[in-house]
Amino acid sequence: MDQTQLLKGVLDLAVLAVVEGEDGYGYDIVRRLRDGGLREVGDASVYGTLRRLYAAGALTSYVVPSESGPHRKYYGITPVGRGQLHEQRTDWYAFASTLDGLLASTAPHSTTPGVSA
Amino acid sequence: MSTTDLPVRPDVAGFVDRVRDLLSDLPEEDRLELTEGLEADLADQVAEQGADVLGDAVAYARELRTAAGFDPVPGRRPSPPAGVMLLEQLDAARAWFDLQVSRPRVVSAWRVLVTLRPAWWVLRAWAASVVVALLWPGWYDYGLTWLPGVHPAIGLLMLAVCVVGSALVGLGVLWPGARTPGSRSLLARVVLLALNLCAIVSLPVINGELDQQSWSRYNQGYGEAELFMTESGVLNGGREVCNIAAYDASGQPLTGVQLFDQEGRPLDVRCWDQQARTVPWILGDVARWNVFPLAERERPARTSARRADLGETAFPVPDRATTPEVTHPLVSPGPADEPQPDRAERREKAGEGRETPRNDRRP
């Protein structure tokens, strides 16, 4: 299924989640998201999101200069970011269970979407 | 986490540059924030997945903008406040100038010019004072040539004020000058630049004006002299003749001598305020100013009623009652008109026989 539309609302949450454990630079964070299953996440979307979260104070950033190549810009989570992550995580679980309930009660046939025998 | 440092590939650098261009409508800080570290991230991707991963810069920039919460389509670049741009340009121009004057061949000449700065302060003050003098209401004909249009005292006062002002600005005491370079506001810099440019531009203009001035002075003098020549009656050595005392050949004073010039024009005398002070001879009902001597009044009579009163009018007493007798070769001398011996002796002593013909005979 197309994740792109679904991602729009929750990319902040996903980014905060993968940065919580360890600081990372842009593409590093993209990799973590993709390895976590968000295969189709666009790197530009992630970079933009990082920038927005930074502007909102949820992330901190620092540049690590390099001798031979371009500088890497690392992002780390801030207390504000942790608060936001906690809130959004709670909201997400509530929302997801609501939606699960809705889908379970209205499902005419039990189907396993996306998998064909 | 890979931290291998790779040199930026040209295709990645070009891609990032294009993206930066597409973000050029954003504030500089946001643009930097969005693209900082982008080379490294993209270089990683290219290393992993090949150069095809770069794709379309326009779409990429749009995604980046949208995710960052900006308008996906670049708006018209909000031109930074004009002041900021101007300030940057001024700084750039200043930097360029500083670079030029620090060149090895120029630097020594520039040092000399810098020491002559006070002379420039005076020069621009003079330019300013000329402008002020020209704007000053009214026009004084006999001002200083180099500060025309106003009375010299006022002109010099203007110049003094302008010199003091210019020097204080130069020393940074007075706005728009600044004590420490670089601490001037934008307005002060622009104003100072404009004033200096005006001064530089106006110097040749003023110089031309001054040439014009001196020419018109000359012309005026010439015109006045000509006027004097045409308005005057009889001149003697450049000075006006107001009355004439006439004597005959034997030296006796004459009254009622009518004089005409070689063209038969009456030798009228015309002096300033003459009508109030002299009483002319009359021909019928016409005053004749060429008949001498003219009678003179004790006090000037400026009304016709007073002019009618001849109570205090008399012919002037000449400065000599008689004058020595004179002769002329064309006038046959009477028996009493023998040449005086002392004169003949003087002629002989001078050794210049006036009777001898002109041809030069050598002894």
PDB file of C-alpha atoms in Angstrom, chain B residues 97-239:
ATOM      1  CA  PHE B  97      38.171  50.062  -2.621  1.00  0.00           C
ATOM      2  CA  ASP B  98      40.297  49.036   0.336  1.00  0.00           C
ATOM      3  CA  LEU B  99      41.718  46.231  -1.738  1.00  0.00           C
ATOM      4  CA  GLN B 100      42.555  48.613  -4.576  1.00  0.00           C
ATOM      5  CA  VAL B 101      44.359  51.090  -2.352  1.00  0.00           C
ATOM      6  CA  SER B 102      46.304  48.364  -0.602  1.00  0.00           C
ATOM      7  CA  ARG B 103      47.977  47.279  -3.822  1.00  0.00           C
ATOM      8  CA  PRO B 104      51.745  47.634  -3.593  1.00  0.00           C
ATOM      9  CA  ARG B 105      51.957  50.295  -6.277  1.00  0.00           C
ATOM     10  CA  VAL B 106      49.064  52.325  -4.965  1.00  0.00           C
ATOM     11  CA  VAL B 107      49.561  52.101  -1.256  1.00  0.00           C
ATOM     12  CA  SER B 108      52.266  54.764  -0.946  1.00  0.00           C
ATOM     13  CA  ALA B 109      50.336  57.251  -3.055  1.00  0.00           C
ATOM     14  CA  TRP B 110      47.220  56.512  -1.025  1.00  0.00           C
ATOM     15  CA  ARG B 111      49.104  57.233   2.207  1.00  0.00           C
ATOM     16  CA  VAL B 112      49.998  60.662   0.903  1.00  0.00           C
ATOM     17  CA  LEU B 113      46.383  61.278  -0.068  1.00  0.00           C
ATOM     18  CA  VAL B 114      45.208  60.234   3.377  1.00  0.00           C
ATOM     19  CA  THR B 115      47.470  62.804   5.000  1.00  0.00           C
ATOM     20  CA  LEU B 116      45.908  65.419   2.706  1.00  0.00           C
ATOM     21  CA  ARG B 117      42.451  64.609   3.996  1.00  0.00           C
ATOM     22  CA  PRO B 118      42.052  67.944   5.846  1.00  0.00           C
ATOM     23  CA  ALA B 119      42.638  69.748   2.544  1.00  0.00           C
ATOM     24  CA  TRP B 120      39.713  67.821   1.141  1.00  0.00           C
ATOM     25  CA  TRP B 121      37.603  68.876   4.114  1.00  0.00           C
ATOM     26  CA  VAL B 122      38.346  72.517   3.295  1.00  0.00           C
ATOM     27  CA  LEU B 123      37.714  71.976  -0.409  1.00  0.00           C
ATOM     28  CA  ARG B 124      34.332  70.385   0.116  1.00  0.00           C
ATOM     29  CA  ALA B 125      33.470  73.114   2.624  1.00  0.00           C
ATOM     30  CA  TRP B 126      34.247  75.690  -0.026  1.00  0.00           C
ATOM     31  CA  ALA B 127      32.028  73.851  -2.503  1.00  0.00           C
ATOM     32  CA  ALA B 128      29.261  73.810   0.082  1.00  0.00           C
ATOM     33  CA  SER B 129      29.649  77.510   0.832  1.00  0.00           C
ATOM     34  CA  VAL B 130      29.470  78.380  -2.866  1.00  0.00           C
ATOM     35  CA  VAL B 131      26.259  76.371  -3.136  1.00  0.00           C
ATOM     36  CA  VAL B 132      24.848  78.124  -0.071  1.00  0.00           C
ATOM     37  CA  ALA B 133      25.880  81.483  -1.503  1.00  0.00           C
ATOM     38  CA  LEU B 134      24.157  80.699  -4.779  1.00  0.00           C
ATOM     39  CA  LEU B 135      20.989  79.679  -2.931  1.00  0.00           C
ATOM     40  CA  TRP B 136      21.157  82.763  -0.742  1.00  0.00           C
ATOM     41  CA  PRO B 137      18.287  85.108  -1.600  1.00  0.00           C
ATOM     42  CA  GLY B 138      19.245  88.109  -3.656  1.00  0.00           C
ATOM     43  CA  TRP B 139      22.410  88.664  -5.640  1.00  0.00           C
ATOM     44  CA  TYR B 140      25.223  90.926  -4.587  1.00  0.00           C
ATOM     45  CA  ASP B 141      27.123  92.141  -7.626  1.00  0.00           C
ATOM     46  CA  TYR B 142      30.403  92.915  -5.957  1.00  0.00           C
ATOM     47  CA  GLY B 143      31.006  89.768  -3.912  1.00  0.00           C
ATOM     48  CA  LEU B 144      34.212  87.768  -3.943  1.00  0.00           C
ATOM     49  CA  THR B 145      34.981  86.232  -7.297  1.00  0.00           C
ATOM     50  CA  TRP B 146      35.381  82.782  -5.756  1.00  0.00           C
ATOM     51  CA  LEU B 147      32.309  83.152  -3.549  1.00  0.00           C
ATOM     52  CA  PRO B 148      29.945  85.155  -5.695  1.00  0.00           C
ATOM     53  CA  GLY B 149      26.492  86.499  -5.075  1.00  0.00           C
ATOM     54  CA  VAL B 150      26.815  87.519  -1.461  1.00  0.00           C
ATOM     55  CA  HIS B 151      28.588  90.277   0.379  1.00  0.00           C
ATOM     56  CA  PRO B 152      32.208  89.257   1.056  1.00  0.00           C
ATOM     57  CA  ALA B 153      31.689  89.386   4.819  1.00  0.00           C
ATOM     58  CA  ILE B 154      28.666  87.078   4.637  1.00  0.00           C
ATOM     59  CA  GLY B 155      30.508  84.833   2.182  1.00  0.00           C
ATOM     60  CA  LEU B 156      33.526  84.487   4.456  1.00  0.00           C
ATOM     61  CA  LEU B 157      31.251  83.776   7.403  1.00  0.00           C
ATOM     62  CA  MET B 158      29.531  81.035   5.386  1.00  0.00           C
ATOM     63  CA  LEU B 159      32.900  79.595   4.425  1.00  0.00           C
ATOM     64  CA  ALA B 160      34.064  79.598   8.042  1.00  0.00           C
ATOM     65  CA  VAL B 161      30.912  77.805   9.211  1.00  0.00           C
ATOM     66  CA  CYS B 162      31.215  75.260   6.381  1.00  0.00           C
ATOM     67  CA  VAL B 163      34.911  74.609   7.080  1.00  0.00           C
ATOM     68  CA  VAL B 164      34.246  74.033  10.762  1.00  0.00           C
ATOM     69  CA  GLY B 165      31.285  71.772   9.965  1.00  0.00           C
ATOM     70  CA  SER B 166      33.188  69.834   7.326  1.00  0.00           C
ATOM     71  CA  ALA B 167      36.158  69.335   9.625  1.00  0.00           C
ATOM     72  CA  LEU B 168      33.933  68.176  12.492  1.00  0.00           C
ATOM     73  CA  VAL B 169      32.241  65.697  10.172  1.00  0.00           C
ATOM     74  CA  GLY B 170      35.662  64.544   8.996  1.00  0.00           C
ATOM     75  CA  LEU B 171      36.840  64.133  12.573  1.00  0.00           C
ATOM     76  CA  GLY B 172      33.694  62.168  13.359  1.00  0.00           C
ATOM     77  CA  VAL B 173      32.395  64.611  15.945  1.00  0.00           C
ATOM     78  CA  LEU B 174      29.431  65.721  13.900  1.00  0.00           C
ATOM     79  CA  TRP B 175      26.807  63.574  12.139  1.00  0.00           C
ATOM     80  CA  PRO B 176      27.084  61.991   9.543  1.00  0.00           C
ATOM     81  CA  GLY B 177      30.721  61.435  10.464  1.00  0.00           C
ATOM     82  CA  ALA B 178      31.687  58.722  12.924  1.00  0.00           C
ATOM     83  CA  ARG B 179      34.562  58.591  15.329  1.00  0.00           C
ATOM     84  CA  THR B 180      35.255  54.934  14.666  1.00  0.00           C
ATOM     85  CA  PRO B 181      35.077  53.695  11.102  1.00  0.00           C
ATOM     86  CA  GLY B 182      32.337  51.159  10.558  1.00  0.00           C
ATOM     87  CA  SER B 183      30.136  52.440  13.367  1.00  0.00           C
ATOM     88  CA  ARG B 184      28.113  54.682  11.052  1.00  0.00           C
ATOM     89  CA  SER B 185      24.485  53.972  10.441  1.00  0.00           C
ATOM     90  CA  LEU B 186      23.372  53.196   6.926  1.00  0.00           C
ATOM     91  CA  LEU B 187      21.721  56.589   6.607  1.00  0.00           C
ATOM     92  CA  ALA B 188      24.861  58.362   7.754  1.00  0.00           C
ATOM     93  CA  ARG B 189      26.967  56.418   5.278  1.00  0.00           C
ATOM     94  CA  VAL B 190      24.636  57.162   2.401  1.00  0.00           C
ATOM     95  CA  VAL B 191      24.342  60.829   3.321  1.00  0.00           C
ATOM     96  CA  LEU B 192      28.089  61.243   3.679  1.00  0.00           C
ATOM     97  CA  LEU B 193      28.734  59.443   0.416  1.00  0.00           C
ATOM     98  CA  ALA B 194      26.155  61.574  -1.364  1.00  0.00           C
ATOM     99  CA  LEU B 195      27.572  64.789   0.062  1.00  0.00           C
ATOM    100  CA  ASN B 196      31.109  63.888  -0.926  1.00  0.00           C
ATOM    101  CA  LEU B 197      30.028  62.865  -4.400  1.00  0.00           C
ATOM    102  CA  CYS B 198      28.089  66.109  -4.753  1.00  0.00           C
ATOM    103  CA  ALA B 199      31.178  68.030  -3.718  1.00  0.00           C
ATOM    104  CA  ILE B 200      33.376  66.167  -6.192  1.00  0.00           C
ATOM    105  CA  VAL B 201      30.900  66.642  -9.011  1.00  0.00           C
ATOM    106  CA  SER B 202      30.243  70.270  -8.161  1.00  0.00           C
ATOM    107  CA  LEU B 203      33.891  71.340  -8.107  1.00  0.00           C
ATOM    108  CA  PRO B 204      34.285  71.490 -11.895  1.00  0.00           C
ATOM    109  CA  VAL B 205      30.816  72.993 -12.196  1.00  0.00           C
ATOM    110  CA  ILE B 206      31.690  75.635  -9.637  1.00  0.00           C
ATOM    111  CA  ASN B 207      34.973  76.248 -11.395  1.00  0.00           C
ATOM    112  CA  GLY B 208      33.116  76.866 -14.643  1.00  0.00           C
ATOM    113  CA  GLU B 209      30.753  79.178 -12.811  1.00  0.00           C
ATOM    114  CA  LEU B 210      33.696  81.113 -11.435  1.00  0.00           C
ATOM    115  CA  ASP B 211      35.178  81.478 -14.887  1.00  0.00           C
ATOM    116  CA  GLN B 212      31.815  82.770 -15.957  1.00  0.00           C
ATOM    117  CA  GLN B 213      31.800  85.087 -12.959  1.00  0.00           C
ATOM    118  CA  SER B 214      35.179  86.568 -13.661  1.00  0.00           C
ATOM    119  CA  TRP B 215      34.244  86.993 -17.291  1.00  0.00           C
ATOM    120  CA  SER B 216      31.020  88.731 -16.405  1.00  0.00           C
ATOM    121  CA  ARG B 217      32.922  90.919 -13.939  1.00  0.00           C
ATOM    122  CA  TYR B 218      35.264  91.891 -16.707  1.00  0.00           C
ATOM    123  CA  ASN B 219      32.357  92.438 -19.009  1.00  0.00           C
ATOM    124  CA  GLN B 220      30.561  94.480 -16.423  1.00  0.00           C
ATOM    125  CA  GLY B 221      33.585  96.659 -15.869  1.00  0.00           C
ATOM    126  CA  TYR B 222      33.944  97.074 -19.571  1.00  0.00           C
ATOM    127  CA  GLY B 223      30.296  97.949 -19.928  1.00  0.00           C
ATOM    128  CA  GLU B 224      30.458 100.461 -17.118  1.00  0.00           C
ATOM    129  CA  ALA B 225      33.504 102.096 -18.640  1.00  0.00           C
ATOM    130  CA  GLU B 226      31.733 102.279 -21.959  1.00  0.00           C
ATOM    131  CA  LEU B 227      28.681 103.737 -20.309  1.00  0.00           C
ATOM    132  CA  PHE B 228      30.859 106.305 -18.591  1.00  0.00           C
ATOM    133  CA  MET B 229      32.420 107.156 -21.922  1.00  0.00           C
ATOM    134  CA  THR B 230      29.102 107.598 -23.679  1.00  0.00           C
ATOM    135  CA  GLU B 231      27.298 109.306 -20.813  1.00  0.00           C
ATOM    136  CA  SER B 232      30.078 111.721 -20.042  1.00  0.00           C
ATOM    137  CA  GLY B 233      30.222 115.111 -21.650  1.00  0.00           C
ATOM    138  CA  VAL B 234      33.749 116.394 -21.852  1.00  0.00           C
ATOM    139  CA  LEU B 235      36.588 114.376 -20.361  1.00  0.00           C
ATOM    140  CA  ASN B 236      40.009 115.683 -19.480  1.00  0.00           C
ATOM    141  CA  GLY B 237      42.503 112.908 -18.834  1.00  0.00           C
ATOM    142  CA  GLY B 238      39.611 110.585 -18.101  1.00  0.00           C
ATOM    143  CA  ARG B 239      37.996 112.902 -15.565  1.00  0.00           C
TER     144      ARG B 239
END
